[in-house]
Amino acid sequence: MEILVCVKRAPDTLENEITVNKDGTNIEQEDLVYSVNEWDNYAVEEAIQIRDKVGGSVTVVTVGDEDAEEVLRREMAMGADNGILISDKAFENSDGKGIASILKAEIEKGKYDLILTGAQADDGAGQIGGMLAAMLDLPYASLVNKIDSEDGKLTIGREIEGGAQEINEIELPCVLSIQTGINEPRYVGIRGIRKVASIEIPVRTASDLGLDTNAVGDAGAKVKKLDYFIPETGDGAEMLTGSQEEIADKLIELLKAKGGMK
Amino acid sequence: MNRQLFAYITHQNGVANDSAFELAAAAKKISADTSVTAIVTGKGEGLTKVCEQASSAFAKVWKIEDDAFAYPNAELIRALILKILPEKSVILLAHDTFGMDLGPGLSIKLNASFISDVVNIEGTDGDALKTVRQEYSGQVSTHISCDIADGAVINIRPGAFKPEEASIGGKIEDKSSEAAGIAAKRKYVKTIEAEVGDVDITKSEVLVSIGRGIEDEDNIEIAQELADAIGADVSCSRPIVDAKWLEKSRQVGTSGQTVKPKVYIALGISGSFQHLGGIKGSPFMVAVNKNANAPIFQVADIGITDDLLDFVPVLTEKIEKL
Ligand SMILES: Cc1cc2nc3c(=O)[nH]c(=O)nc-3n(C[C@H](O)[C@H](O)[C@H](O)COP(=O)(O)OP(=O)(O)OC[C@H]3O[C@@H](n4cnc5c(N)ncnc54)[C@H](O)[C@@H]3O)c2cc1C
């Protein structure tokens, strides 16, 4: 099975507290540590496991700047066979539809049986997989937490409310967005990354993909981010202050009063 | 301007989901004087009841009954909506696991704009709709401007809009004939209910709930010791279950359990809406988080900015000595 996984380089929320920069145009970039979007690791792991079972190849693709190459290498160190970096100044400030149409142009140059994305990334929009499927006229399922492959079709589980699982049959080729927890993504060490350090990763530009630069990037975006801000909140929590001991004493009194202690 | 507004309503066991009325409230914020049409699909007895409930909040209800819609398969619903929606309409969906499945692809097929997970709507200026979204699990917010001249699919965060008391008495129109010939390459097979675990956290009065801030599987002990000291059960956020450190039945949130404790102690949990969506009944909430700006502090009653790995053992020891 030829599998393509779309991945994204995103700020690592484990390593960073995300705040807004001074003029509210972006999140604060200073000391920001990036890694692979959490959901994408699960998607790549799933792709590798399917390939190891039924044969074929796994290609990882990302739309981003030159720094995005490092996430491709990381996923290749996990076991993906090929990486493709799609990069062009003209792609900056693309909205979801813009990113999906860039990916579509690349996908149409290859021949893939299965296309995976993460269920969502840092902006929580969760839109690329569904858009891509519609553009390619392929069936789609989101929030997939189980995949069984049989000939010509897949049986998949979708995670729905309350932890229930919705089982579907879906024809190949198709697009699936992958939910966390579907597998346990393998660990990648420095050595693994070194092994793939010299593999050539092709870079595709707008003209390589025959894309009209007015339809993507800022020019093509109908959905635009105006600013970043920290919302005014209501009352918020009463913050306990003092030494750890003092705070613990205050909290114990509160817990007693509220029935939090037996 | 003649922009038509729609909302797709989901329902269960003959009852419209809360989100139905939240969508009505959200639509009002797009245009207060436009009448909104609810689209309701399904099969069987409950459907009429759902349509009647929807008619209290919507000026019109399109009822589409067909075997194909006995279960809401987003791929089938998309084909139906494409068939019946007037050009350049704006349609609202709930940003739940169904809306996430339907919205993005529907927008492409309608050649309309898509805005995901909207938490507030500030209004329109001509064809520009201004909305608010969040990023990084609610750590920051953004204003989004969206061109809706060619229509839009707008996914609304569950719980973000307050439904209004209404008795519009909308007209129910049967459009079931439109269902003919709808097909999809994805077939719903069955639903597997969540497994029951060793502890039923939905019945717990006091919960000590751990998130990714617990950092390591071995540290769960720290939370368990606190829970033992105060007579609580241990629950968790999703990443703890993804890492297989605790059973799925311990997960609080939209894709886990809905809990209604008296007291909820959140340790190293950031406060994503999917997590908070599983906490009902306004418990007394205590949050311990080392990030003073963590969104959980916006909803907690009591906040403590500290490393939980340092603070919790101090607290537990004091309680044990009482
Ligand atoms: C469709 C869907 C459904 C979902 N359903 C659920 C669900 O049911 N339940 C759920 O919980 N999530 C759910 N999620 C995931 C959700 O979006 C968040 O990713 C998740 O809730 C984050 O969990 P967390 O708060 O533990 O981790 P994080 O967001 O990573 O937060 C960890 C927090 O710990 C703090 N911290 C770190 N170290 C320490 C320390 N030593 N001491 C004190 N504080 C520390 C950090 O400051 C941070 O605030 C769902 C997501 C999707 C897309």
XYZ file of C-alpha atoms and ligand atoms in Angstrom:
637
model
C 0.000 0.000 0.000
C 1.345 3.440 -0.960
C 0.705 5.712 2.012
C 1.150 9.457 2.284
C 1.144 11.202 5.663
C 0.747 14.982 5.904
C 2.664 16.393 8.864
C 3.245 19.820 10.380
C 6.010 21.460 12.369
C 4.378 23.064 15.388
C 5.395 24.716 18.661
C 5.818 22.076 21.342
C 3.340 22.899 24.094
C 5.209 20.645 26.500
C 8.300 22.785 26.167
C 6.642 26.199 25.946
C 4.081 28.365 27.641
C 2.381 29.988 24.681
C 1.882 33.746 25.028
C 1.120 36.614 22.680
C 3.921 38.823 21.331
C 4.081 42.553 22.061
C 2.053 43.848 19.145
C -0.412 40.953 19.116
C 0.547 39.822 15.618
C 1.682 36.347 16.590
C 2.566 34.130 19.506
C 5.844 35.025 21.217
C 8.562 33.394 19.129
C 11.505 33.879 21.465
C 12.885 30.562 22.775
C 10.012 28.739 21.130
C 10.796 25.042 20.763
C 9.206 23.298 17.798
C 8.523 19.653 17.145
C 6.154 17.480 15.140
C 2.474 18.129 15.771
C 1.453 15.558 18.391
C -1.297 13.968 16.281
C 1.022 13.489 13.286
C 3.323 11.109 15.147
C 0.392 8.772 15.625
C -0.458 9.047 11.925
C 3.099 8.217 10.857
C 3.331 5.321 13.320
C 0.072 3.903 11.972
C 1.311 4.240 8.385
C 4.546 2.419 9.233
C 2.659 -0.405 10.943
C 0.349 -0.857 7.953
C 3.286 -0.850 5.535
C 5.157 -3.400 7.625
C 2.103 -5.656 7.484
C 0.990 -5.386 3.867
C 4.044 -3.919 2.103
C 4.365 -0.682 0.172
C 5.866 2.618 1.216
C 5.314 5.573 3.511
C 5.938 9.125 2.324
C 5.762 12.111 4.662
C 4.996 15.543 3.265
C 4.842 18.971 4.842
C 4.099 22.502 3.727
C 6.447 24.869 5.513
C 9.690 26.800 5.436
C 13.181 25.282 5.371
C 13.001 24.590 9.122
C 10.168 22.173 8.453
C 12.669 19.738 6.969
C 13.668 18.629 10.471
C 10.206 17.183 11.139
C 10.377 15.199 7.896
C 13.712 13.756 8.984
C 12.316 12.895 12.376
C 9.438 10.978 10.808
C 11.860 9.293 8.414
C 13.928 8.256 11.409
C 10.746 6.646 12.741
C 10.611 4.624 9.545
C 8.977 6.640 6.768
C 10.624 5.876 3.405
C 10.455 9.257 1.700
C 10.028 12.908 2.584
C 8.778 15.821 0.508
C 9.085 19.462 1.559
C 6.678 21.869 -0.115
C 8.008 25.345 0.374
C 7.455 28.686 -1.295
C 7.192 32.271 -0.059
C 3.878 32.419 -1.904
C 2.402 29.871 0.526
C 2.768 32.111 3.584
C -0.465 32.916 5.427
C -2.418 30.289 3.546
C -5.734 29.414 5.155
C -6.821 25.799 5.573
C -8.166 25.628 2.066
C -4.892 27.022 0.734
C -2.833 24.358 2.516
C -5.200 21.633 1.346
C -4.964 22.774 -2.268
C -1.160 22.822 -2.098
C -1.164 19.254 -0.731
C -3.674 18.208 -3.372
C -1.356 19.377 -6.147
C 1.461 17.231 -4.740
C -0.774 14.213 -4.161
C -1.959 14.270 -7.758
C 1.643 13.884 -8.899
C 1.891 10.555 -7.127
C -0.344 7.563 -6.687
C -1.414 6.916 -3.122
C -3.852 4.364 -1.764
C -4.131 5.906 1.655
C -3.624 9.483 2.816
C -3.351 10.232 6.521
C -3.301 13.487 8.471
C -3.324 14.239 12.186
C -6.825 14.923 13.513
C -5.741 18.476 14.276
C -2.667 20.589 14.999
C -1.679 23.600 17.084
C -4.589 25.770 15.927
C -7.148 23.073 16.721
C -8.939 23.564 13.419
C -8.830 19.940 12.248
C -9.676 20.876 8.695
C -6.951 19.731 6.301
C -7.893 16.058 5.992
C -11.556 16.678 5.279
C -10.805 19.433 2.787
C -8.207 17.338 1.009
C -10.586 14.389 0.693
C -13.311 16.592 -0.783
C -10.884 18.187 -3.246
C -9.650 14.753 -4.349
C -13.172 13.317 -4.369
C -12.109 10.553 -1.991
C -14.052 9.173 0.965
C -13.040 10.557 4.348
C -13.255 9.698 8.016
C -12.014 11.839 10.895
C -10.759 11.014 14.397
C -9.770 7.493 13.413
C -8.526 5.355 16.301
C -8.386 1.931 14.633
C -7.544 0.690 11.135
C -7.897 -2.847 9.792
C -6.999 -3.382 6.171
C -8.606 -5.976 3.959
C -8.451 -6.128 0.195
C -9.636 -2.906 -1.407
C -11.226 -1.512 1.693
C -10.577 -0.634 5.305
C -12.556 -1.194 8.458
C -11.939 1.790 10.676
C -12.964 3.005 14.111
C -13.815 6.649 14.730
C -13.649 7.992 18.241
C -16.938 9.640 19.116
C -18.394 11.238 22.240
C -18.145 9.446 25.568
C -15.283 7.234 24.423
C -17.514 5.168 22.155
C -16.176 3.933 18.853
C -18.000 4.198 15.540
C -17.058 1.392 13.162
C -17.160 2.137 9.425
C -16.154 0.461 6.192
C -14.421 2.772 3.798
C -13.261 2.215 0.228
C -9.689 2.780 -0.867
C -8.218 5.135 -1.820
C -9.334 7.339 1.040
C -8.233 10.066 3.437
C -8.263 9.522 7.202
C -7.455 11.893 10.048
C -5.806 10.108 12.953
C -6.663 10.577 16.625
C -4.093 10.268 19.412
C -4.015 6.962 21.253
C -4.504 4.806 18.124
C -1.028 3.333 18.747
C 2.129 4.022 20.704
C 4.460 6.043 18.461
C 7.975 4.648 18.556
C 10.776 6.566 20.170
C 13.287 8.307 17.938
C 16.795 8.845 19.228
C 19.583 11.035 17.979
C 21.133 8.009 16.296
C 18.020 7.374 14.301
C 17.969 10.948 13.097
C 21.656 10.768 12.144
C 20.989 7.744 9.987
C 18.622 9.675 7.760
C 20.569 12.934 7.872
C 22.015 12.579 4.410
C 18.922 11.383 2.570
C 17.921 13.845 -0.121
C 14.584 15.525 0.554
C 13.113 17.114 -2.568
C 11.702 20.628 -2.272
C 8.663 21.581 -4.327
C 7.701 25.164 -5.121
C 4.480 26.663 -6.423
C 5.704 26.445 -9.992
C 6.839 22.810 -9.571
C 3.281 22.017 -8.588
C 1.702 24.247 -11.229
C -0.080 26.258 -8.550
C -1.618 29.653 -9.221
C -0.056 31.837 -6.528
C -3.221 33.945 -6.384
C -5.201 30.951 -5.160
C -2.928 30.140 -2.216
C -1.075 32.059 0.487
C -2.280 35.440 1.653
C -3.732 36.261 -1.765
C -6.024 33.254 -1.828
C -7.065 33.209 1.830
C -10.705 33.933 2.577
C -10.156 33.161 6.234
C -7.640 35.534 7.783
C -6.189 35.802 11.255
C -6.418 39.425 12.361
C -4.567 39.250 15.655
C -3.667 37.224 18.731
C -4.868 38.158 22.196
C -5.375 36.873 25.710
C -9.092 37.062 26.416
C -10.465 39.083 29.294
C -11.742 36.432 31.596
C -14.460 36.507 34.178
C -13.556 36.183 37.814
C -11.033 33.428 37.343
C -9.578 31.414 40.177
C -8.651 32.821 43.538
C -4.900 32.252 43.575
C -3.453 30.988 46.842
C -0.155 32.594 47.767
C 2.471 32.126 50.432
C 4.890 29.320 51.189
C 4.047 25.789 50.139
C 3.183 25.021 53.746
C 0.871 28.020 54.037
C -0.839 27.245 50.761
C -1.332 23.620 51.802
C -2.921 24.730 55.091
C -5.292 27.122 53.318
C -6.230 24.463 50.819
C -6.932 21.888 53.531
C -9.380 24.292 55.189
C -11.102 24.926 51.870
C -11.314 21.228 51.071
C -12.796 20.508 54.474
C -15.420 23.208 53.970
C -16.372 21.993 50.491
C -16.623 18.306 51.304
C -13.373 17.443 49.587
C -12.123 15.357 52.510
C -13.695 12.323 54.030
C -28.679 41.437 2.210
C -30.281 38.154 1.353
C -28.000 35.693 3.027
C -29.703 32.487 4.086
C -28.782 30.893 7.389
C -29.008 27.202 8.234
C -28.121 24.953 11.144
C -27.728 21.188 11.009
C -29.221 19.675 14.145
C -28.003 16.466 15.747
C -30.087 14.430 18.166
C -30.186 11.269 20.214
C -33.103 9.073 21.270
C -35.671 11.593 20.121
C -34.088 14.560 21.873
C -32.278 17.395 20.095
C -28.734 17.884 21.399
C -28.060 21.043 23.441
C -25.907 22.207 20.568
C -29.060 22.720 18.469
C -30.116 25.667 20.604
C -26.564 26.940 20.861
C -26.440 27.061 17.060
C -29.637 29.141 17.078
C -27.975 31.581 19.491
C -24.832 31.717 17.347
C -26.850 32.338 14.169
C -28.471 35.327 15.845
C -25.043 36.829 16.345
C -24.382 36.595 12.616
C -27.645 38.287 11.749
C -30.275 39.077 14.353
C -33.094 39.621 11.867
C -32.594 36.698 9.502
C -34.809 33.709 10.030
C -32.818 30.510 10.388
C -33.681 27.096 9.003
C -32.831 23.939 10.936
C -32.040 20.786 8.981
C -32.982 17.596 10.809
C -32.297 14.137 9.415
C -33.010 10.706 10.801
C -35.333 7.759 10.740
C -38.081 6.648 13.051
C -40.469 7.855 15.678
C -38.222 10.255 17.555
C -37.595 12.407 14.497
C -40.887 14.288 14.659
C -40.261 15.091 18.302
C -36.812 16.438 17.486
C -38.300 18.612 14.741
C -40.868 19.971 17.177
C -38.140 20.817 19.682
C -36.131 22.512 16.946
C -39.167 24.531 15.891
C -39.081 26.334 19.222
C -35.768 27.924 18.286
C -35.860 28.030 14.474
C -38.231 29.775 12.077
C -38.195 26.823 9.735
C -37.371 23.157 10.137
C -36.570 20.907 7.210
C -37.307 17.345 8.150
C -35.666 14.653 6.064
C -36.535 11.104 7.008
C -34.886 8.171 5.300
C -33.348 4.787 6.115
C -30.026 6.165 4.886
C -29.987 8.623 7.795
C -30.852 6.216 10.600
C -27.285 6.873 11.723
C -25.681 10.241 10.883
C -22.903 9.281 8.465
C -21.205 12.578 7.621
C -20.452 11.471 4.075
C -24.150 10.849 3.368
C -25.277 14.010 5.141
C -22.804 16.002 3.082
C -24.277 14.684 -0.153
C -27.753 15.592 1.087
C -26.823 19.103 2.178
C -25.135 19.742 -1.176
C -28.390 18.830 -2.844
C -30.727 20.955 -0.750
C -28.741 24.005 0.361
C -29.340 27.194 -1.671
C -26.213 28.749 -3.179
C -24.082 30.996 -0.980
C -25.830 29.988 2.224
C -24.178 30.039 5.626
C -24.571 26.785 7.553
C -23.696 26.227 11.209
C -22.588 22.902 12.677
C -21.604 21.907 16.185
C -17.853 21.360 16.513
C -18.291 17.857 17.917
C -17.069 14.588 16.439
C -19.826 14.773 13.826
C -19.264 18.410 12.878
C -15.521 17.809 12.664
C -16.250 14.962 10.256
C -18.648 16.961 8.082
C -17.594 20.625 8.093
C -14.257 20.863 6.255
C -15.229 18.690 3.285
C -18.675 20.263 3.036
C -17.117 23.718 2.736
C -14.971 22.592 -0.196
C -17.924 21.061 -2.034
C -20.016 24.195 -1.440
C -17.080 26.375 -2.505
C -17.692 28.189 0.770
C -15.352 29.399 3.503
C -14.783 27.249 6.586
C -14.193 28.417 10.136
C -13.544 25.759 12.716
C -14.316 25.700 16.435
C -15.711 29.230 16.806
C -16.089 30.412 20.414
C -17.548 33.850 19.747
C -19.060 35.855 16.904
C -18.505 39.589 16.872
C -20.651 40.375 13.830
C -20.520 41.124 10.132
C -19.215 44.052 8.155
C -20.546 43.543 4.631
C -19.318 40.101 3.620
C -16.682 39.924 6.352
C -17.661 37.882 9.380
C -15.554 38.480 12.477
C -15.226 35.582 14.905
C -13.047 34.477 17.796
C -11.150 31.182 17.925
C -8.621 29.725 20.331
C -5.272 28.084 19.677
C -2.952 25.894 21.742
C -5.768 24.385 23.814
C -7.041 27.825 24.799
C -3.730 29.412 25.783
C -4.253 32.223 23.257
C -7.206 33.574 21.282
C -7.388 34.988 17.765
C -9.793 37.196 15.854
C -10.635 35.696 12.498
C -12.089 37.563 9.560
C -13.852 35.378 7.057
C -15.216 36.296 3.636
C -18.687 34.764 3.508
C -19.786 36.255 0.174
C -19.853 32.774 -1.378
C -21.250 31.159 1.742
C -19.646 29.572 4.771
C -19.594 26.496 6.952
C -19.097 27.556 10.550
C -18.341 25.019 13.266
C -19.465 26.252 16.675
C -17.784 25.066 19.870
C -20.243 23.166 22.079
C -21.052 25.142 25.219
C -19.676 28.449 23.930
C -23.020 30.108 23.090
C -25.858 30.476 25.576
C -29.165 29.258 24.223
C -32.081 31.655 24.619
C -35.523 30.801 25.861
C -37.559 30.807 22.687
C -40.903 29.678 21.374
C -40.695 30.699 17.760
C -43.028 27.947 16.642
C -41.236 27.448 13.342
C -42.859 25.649 10.445
C -41.859 22.046 9.855
C -41.483 21.163 6.208
C -41.029 17.551 5.090
C -38.276 17.302 2.505
C -37.763 13.560 2.707
C -38.083 13.149 -1.044
C -34.695 14.857 -1.394
C -33.045 11.806 0.147
C -33.451 9.752 -3.032
C -30.214 8.612 -4.633
C -27.865 9.738 -1.856
C -24.836 7.413 -1.602
C -21.327 7.384 -0.092
C -18.157 5.305 -0.191
C -18.129 5.009 3.563
C -20.579 2.767 5.354
C -21.532 2.916 9.020
C -21.353 -0.549 10.572
C -21.928 -0.261 14.317
C -21.081 1.603 17.493
C -19.003 0.003 20.227
C -19.770 1.520 23.617
C -16.956 2.551 25.943
C -15.568 -0.122 28.225
C -16.374 -0.065 31.903
C -13.325 0.081 34.133
C -12.401 -0.850 37.704
C -13.538 2.472 39.172
C -16.636 4.339 38.038
C -15.461 7.958 38.174
C -18.895 9.192 37.121
C -20.041 8.324 40.641
C -17.078 9.807 42.524
C -17.737 12.745 44.849
C -14.131 13.847 44.944
C -11.676 13.451 42.070
C -7.948 13.987 41.960
C -7.381 14.366 38.246
C -3.980 14.248 36.604
C -2.816 15.657 33.291
C 0.349 15.689 31.285
C 1.950 17.768 34.038
C 2.414 14.537 36.007
C 5.310 14.012 33.585
C 6.026 10.367 34.293
C 4.069 7.198 34.928
C 5.867 6.657 38.234
C 4.613 10.011 39.505
C 0.996 8.856 39.401
C 1.670 7.543 42.870
C 1.846 11.140 44.094
C -1.723 11.696 42.985
C -2.886 8.330 44.258
C -1.480 9.085 47.708
C -3.341 12.386 47.845
C -6.502 10.645 46.668
C -6.112 7.963 49.356
C -5.566 10.594 52.025
C -8.767 12.482 51.217
C -10.898 9.560 50.095
C -10.983 10.500 46.413
C -10.641 8.605 43.152
C -7.990 9.312 40.528
C -9.126 10.439 37.098
C -7.131 11.984 34.260
C -6.934 13.921 31.023
C -6.575 12.285 27.668
C -2.779 12.236 27.199
C -2.506 10.003 30.282
C -4.758 7.451 28.589
C -3.002 7.850 25.240
C 0.238 6.982 27.023
C -1.534 3.912 28.484
C -0.715 5.008 32.030
C -4.360 4.765 33.121
C -7.420 3.050 31.688
C -9.692 4.873 29.267
C -12.498 4.626 31.834
C -10.562 7.117 33.990
C -10.529 9.807 31.291
C -12.591 12.924 31.894
C -13.789 14.804 28.828
C -15.880 14.840 25.701
C -14.283 11.649 24.437
C -14.168 10.131 27.908
C -16.418 10.198 30.952
C -18.734 12.945 32.109
C -18.203 13.401 35.838
C -20.209 15.378 38.394
C -18.135 15.398 41.573
C -18.466 17.872 44.450
C -14.757 18.610 44.356
C -12.388 18.360 41.389
C -8.655 18.734 41.923
C -6.858 19.228 38.594
C -3.127 18.522 38.754
C -1.090 19.546 35.704
C -4.103 19.857 33.426
C -4.143 22.823 31.018
C -7.926 23.112 30.727
C -8.789 22.333 27.107
C -12.473 22.584 26.240
C -12.574 18.867 25.492
C -11.437 18.148 29.022
C -13.708 20.697 30.706
C -16.614 19.423 28.604
C -16.616 16.298 30.748
C -17.025 18.120 34.062
C -20.639 18.906 34.957
C -22.509 20.245 37.955
C -20.064 23.067 38.778
C -17.864 21.289 41.307
C -15.531 23.201 43.597
C -12.447 23.155 41.410
C -8.855 23.404 42.537
C -6.096 23.655 39.926
C -2.389 23.156 40.457
C -0.332 24.213 37.454
C 3.153 25.602 37.087
C 2.039 27.916 34.283
C 0.332 30.962 35.824
C -1.432 31.581 32.521
C -2.861 28.096 32.116
C -6.492 28.329 30.897
C -7.633 26.053 33.732
C -7.221 29.019 36.103
C -10.017 30.804 34.237
C -12.542 28.197 35.318
C -11.133 26.940 38.614
C -12.287 28.321 41.971
C -8.887 28.022 43.600
C -5.568 28.204 41.780
C -2.076 27.284 42.892
C 0.890 28.161 40.693
C 3.464 25.546 41.541
C 5.176 22.380 40.402
C 2.706 19.697 41.382
C 5.523 17.228 41.960
C 6.778 19.460 44.783
C 3.502 20.756 46.137
C 1.288 17.681 46.234
C 3.550 15.581 48.515
C 3.644 18.506 50.986
C -0.145 18.676 50.924
C -0.584 14.934 51.304
C 1.800 14.740 54.208
C -0.071 17.477 56.053
C -3.398 15.755 55.490
C -2.060 12.416 56.654
C -0.964 14.065 59.897
C -4.367 15.588 60.626
C -11.800 15.186 19.326
C -10.975 15.375 20.554
C -11.441 14.880 21.745
C -10.716 15.063 22.916
N -11.217 14.564 24.077
C -10.561 14.793 25.236
C -11.086 14.302 26.484
O -12.129 13.643 26.538
N -10.401 14.587 27.624
C -9.234 15.311 27.626
O -8.670 15.542 28.697
N -8.704 15.747 26.451
C -9.333 15.498 25.268
N -8.775 15.923 24.089
C -7.417 16.493 24.106
C -7.380 17.949 24.489
O -7.524 18.740 23.338
C -6.039 18.293 25.146
O -4.998 17.933 24.271
C -5.836 17.586 26.481
O -6.963 17.768 27.303
C -4.626 18.129 27.180
O -4.385 17.403 28.354
P -3.526 18.018 29.525
O -4.187 19.238 30.021
O -3.256 16.928 30.487
O -2.136 18.337 28.826
P -1.493 19.705 28.394
O -2.421 20.541 27.619
O -0.176 19.368 27.809
O -1.282 20.475 29.775
C -0.368 20.082 30.732
C -0.380 21.160 31.794
O 0.451 20.757 32.859
C 1.209 21.867 33.308
N 2.399 21.284 33.918
C 3.429 20.663 33.314
N 4.298 20.196 34.218
C 3.806 20.540 35.442
C 4.253 20.349 36.771
N 5.373 19.667 37.041
N 3.501 20.838 37.778
C 2.352 21.521 37.528
N 1.888 21.724 36.270
C 2.604 21.240 35.256
C 1.458 22.688 32.081
O 1.675 24.048 32.444
C 0.150 22.491 31.305
O -0.805 23.499 31.606
C -9.481 15.747 22.888
C -9.004 16.242 21.684
C -9.729 16.062 20.519
C -9.206 16.612 19.239
